[in-house]
Amino acid sequence: MLKRDAIIFDCDEVLLGWIAGFLEYHNEMYHTKVVGVSNYVFNRDLGISAGVFQKRIDTFNTNWKFGALKPIDTAIESIKLLTTEHPEIAKIIVTRCGISDGTQQLRLLNLFNTFGITFTNVIFLRPDESKYSSLAKLKRSYNILRFIVTGK
């Protein structure tokens, strides 16, 4: 069986700026002034415990601002170029943003409003699922050309 070529994308910090969006939300909601964070473990920068941090992430990921994240620089142009020059390549997103219907709908709307109808599939992972295990499953159906992922 001939497999379709595919490129797999992580969503946050590859396509959409989750960290910047969360910090903007957090600074506004909790009157903090944290800027310039570039990794996902910044609860100490916010002066809160890991448990409180996770609760605030969960709250943010159901807020309308989660559905209005800005694209990473050059993401729109890169996806448009890939889609125009190689429409035969499947473009699949793997994301671990949450499994609630509301969070998933916000993510899908954000992707559609930012990139249009571009992606073949968006796969939502449970918090305990690895992006690399999903890659192994995708390899059964696709010839994976690239897996573009952040360290989250």
Tab-separated table of C-alpha atoms in Angstrom:
chain	number	residue	atom	x	y	z
A	1	MET	CA	0.000	0.000	0.000
A	2	LEU	CA	1.354	3.383	-1.022
A	3	LYS	CA	1.288	5.825	1.896
A	4	ARG	CA	0.543	9.517	1.511
A	5	ASP	CA	3.398	11.859	2.412
A	6	ALA	CA	2.757	13.941	5.526
A	7	ILE	CA	4.274	16.649	7.662
A	8	ILE	CA	3.280	16.590	11.313
A	9	PHE	CA	3.160	19.854	13.259
A	10	ASP	CA	3.055	20.557	16.944
A	11	CYS	CA	0.697	23.499	17.383
A	12	ASP	CA	1.913	25.604	20.301
A	13	GLU	CA	5.080	27.592	19.600
A	14	VAL	CA	5.285	26.071	16.097
A	15	LEU	CA	2.084	27.507	14.603
A	16	LEU	CA	0.437	29.493	17.411
A	17	GLY	CA	1.994	31.516	20.219
A	18	TRP	CA	0.510	29.871	23.300
A	19	ILE	CA	3.121	31.207	25.754
A	20	ALA	CA	2.630	34.834	24.671
A	21	GLY	CA	-1.156	34.409	24.744
A	22	PHE	CA	-1.132	32.823	28.191
A	23	LEU	CA	1.190	35.489	29.605
A	24	GLU	CA	-1.000	38.274	28.232
A	25	TYR	CA	-4.068	36.636	29.767
A	26	HIS	CA	-2.310	35.923	33.073
A	27	ASN	CA	-0.863	39.417	33.414
A	28	GLU	CA	-4.305	40.885	32.775
A	29	MET	CA	-6.299	38.502	35.006
A	30	TYR	CA	-3.890	38.256	37.933
A	31	HIS	CA	-2.159	41.654	37.707
A	32	THR	CA	1.305	40.233	37.056
A	33	LYS	CA	3.952	41.744	34.821
A	34	VAL	CA	5.839	38.712	33.531
A	35	VAL	CA	7.335	38.967	30.022
A	36	GLY	CA	10.022	37.237	27.996
A	37	VAL	CA	9.341	33.653	29.064
A	38	SER	CA	10.315	31.112	26.416
A	39	ASN	CA	9.610	27.736	28.016
A	40	TYR	CA	6.547	26.028	29.447
A	41	VAL	CA	7.664	25.728	33.065
A	42	PHE	CA	7.429	29.295	34.291
A	43	ASN	CA	5.243	29.030	37.387
A	44	ARG	CA	8.173	30.306	39.487
A	45	ASP	CA	8.338	33.424	37.291
A	46	LEU	CA	4.679	33.964	38.146
A	47	GLY	CA	5.261	33.289	41.851
A	48	ILE	CA	2.787	30.382	42.027
A	49	SER	CA	2.933	26.658	42.718
A	50	ALA	CA	2.855	24.054	39.952
A	51	GLY	CA	-0.690	23.072	41.001
A	52	VAL	CA	-2.033	26.624	40.796
A	53	PHE	CA	-0.182	27.074	37.509
A	54	GLN	CA	-1.898	24.000	36.017
A	55	LYS	CA	-5.318	25.235	37.155
A	56	ARG	CA	-4.690	28.607	35.519
A	57	ILE	CA	-3.582	26.884	32.306
A	58	ASP	CA	-6.772	24.795	32.315
A	59	THR	CA	-8.847	27.952	32.847
A	60	PHE	CA	-7.025	29.813	30.083
A	61	ASN	CA	-7.481	26.921	27.659
A	62	THR	CA	-11.260	27.339	27.967
A	63	ASN	CA	-11.182	31.143	27.665
A	64	TRP	CA	-11.973	32.926	24.396
A	65	LYS	CA	-8.408	34.296	24.365
A	66	PHE	CA	-7.133	30.739	23.907
A	67	GLY	CA	-9.116	30.705	20.661
A	68	ALA	CA	-7.465	33.922	19.494
A	69	LEU	CA	-3.771	33.081	19.798
A	70	LYS	CA	-1.505	34.899	17.367
A	71	PRO	CA	0.511	32.918	14.833
A	72	ILE	CA	4.232	32.415	15.248
A	73	ASP	CA	6.267	34.666	12.928
A	74	THR	CA	6.394	33.233	9.382
A	75	ALA	CA	3.931	30.407	10.215
A	76	ILE	CA	1.175	31.722	7.927
A	77	GLU	CA	3.562	32.297	5.025
A	78	SER	CA	5.241	28.912	5.509
A	79	ILE	CA	1.954	26.993	5.621
A	80	LYS	CA	0.606	28.862	2.581
A	81	LEU	CA	3.781	28.106	0.631
A	82	LEU	CA	3.701	24.438	1.622
A	83	THR	CA	0.015	24.180	0.702
A	84	THR	CA	0.500	25.941	-2.648
A	85	GLU	CA	3.659	24.134	-3.717
A	86	HIS	CA	2.815	20.698	-2.275
A	87	PRO	CA	-0.968	20.269	-1.973
A	88	GLU	CA	-0.516	16.484	-2.120
A	89	ILE	CA	1.289	16.429	1.248
A	90	ALA	CA	-0.962	15.871	4.251
A	91	LYS	CA	-0.523	18.526	6.932
A	92	ILE	CA	-1.443	17.127	10.352
A	93	ILE	CA	-1.412	18.879	13.718
A	94	VAL	CA	-0.809	17.027	16.971
A	95	THR	CA	-1.767	19.043	20.057
A	96	ARG	CA	-2.042	18.406	23.770
A	97	CYS	CA	-4.034	21.544	24.661
A	98	GLY	CA	-6.891	19.732	26.368
A	99	ILE	CA	-9.588	17.209	25.626
A	100	SER	CA	-12.709	19.170	26.550
A	101	ASP	CA	-15.059	19.959	23.684
A	102	GLY	CA	-14.808	23.688	24.417
A	103	THR	CA	-11.024	23.724	24.304
A	104	GLN	CA	-10.979	21.695	21.096
A	105	GLN	CA	-13.511	23.991	19.432
A	106	LEU	CA	-11.494	27.062	20.414
A	107	ARG	CA	-8.334	25.464	18.988
A	108	LEU	CA	-10.049	24.515	15.719
A	109	LEU	CA	-11.560	27.991	15.321
A	110	ASN	CA	-8.189	29.611	16.002
A	111	LEU	CA	-6.504	27.419	13.384
A	112	PHE	CA	-9.259	28.007	10.819
A	113	ASN	CA	-9.323	31.777	11.388
A	114	THR	CA	-5.531	31.970	11.184
A	115	PHE	CA	-4.684	29.482	8.429
A	116	GLY	CA	-7.956	28.702	6.646
A	117	ILE	CA	-8.838	25.183	5.563
A	118	THR	CA	-5.305	23.910	5.321
A	119	PHE	CA	-4.784	20.971	7.628
A	120	THR	CA	-5.739	17.401	6.829
A	121	ASN	CA	-6.331	16.526	10.460
A	122	VAL	CA	-5.954	17.898	13.990
A	123	ILE	CA	-5.241	15.236	16.589
A	124	PHE	CA	-6.025	16.095	20.216
A	125	LEU	CA	-3.963	14.155	22.726
A	126	ARG	CA	-4.804	13.415	26.344
A	127	PRO	CA	-2.437	15.013	28.876
A	128	ASP	CA	-0.742	11.652	29.488
A	129	GLU	CA	-0.194	10.910	25.763
A	130	SER	CA	3.121	11.548	24.087
A	131	LYS	CA	3.359	13.381	20.794
A	132	TYR	CA	5.961	10.807	19.791
A	133	SER	CA	3.599	7.901	20.454
A	134	SER	CA	1.054	9.588	18.180
A	135	LEU	CA	3.791	9.870	15.564
A	136	ALA	CA	4.338	6.115	15.757
A	137	LYS	CA	0.618	5.569	15.118
A	138	LEU	CA	0.609	8.029	12.199
A	139	LYS	CA	3.534	6.185	10.588
A	140	ARG	CA	1.196	3.254	9.997
A	141	SER	CA	-0.860	5.350	7.570
A	142	TYR	CA	1.536	8.063	6.357
A	143	ASN	CA	5.053	8.463	5.072
A	144	ILE	CA	6.210	11.074	7.604
A	145	LEU	CA	8.521	13.580	5.938
A	146	ARG	CA	8.991	15.835	8.986
A	147	PHE	CA	7.792	16.127	12.566
A	148	ILE	CA	8.028	19.768	13.618
A	149	VAL	CA	7.718	19.912	17.403
A	150	THR	CA	8.627	22.040	20.405
A	151	GLY	CA	10.056	20.686	23.619
A	152	LYS	CA	6.754	20.889	25.540
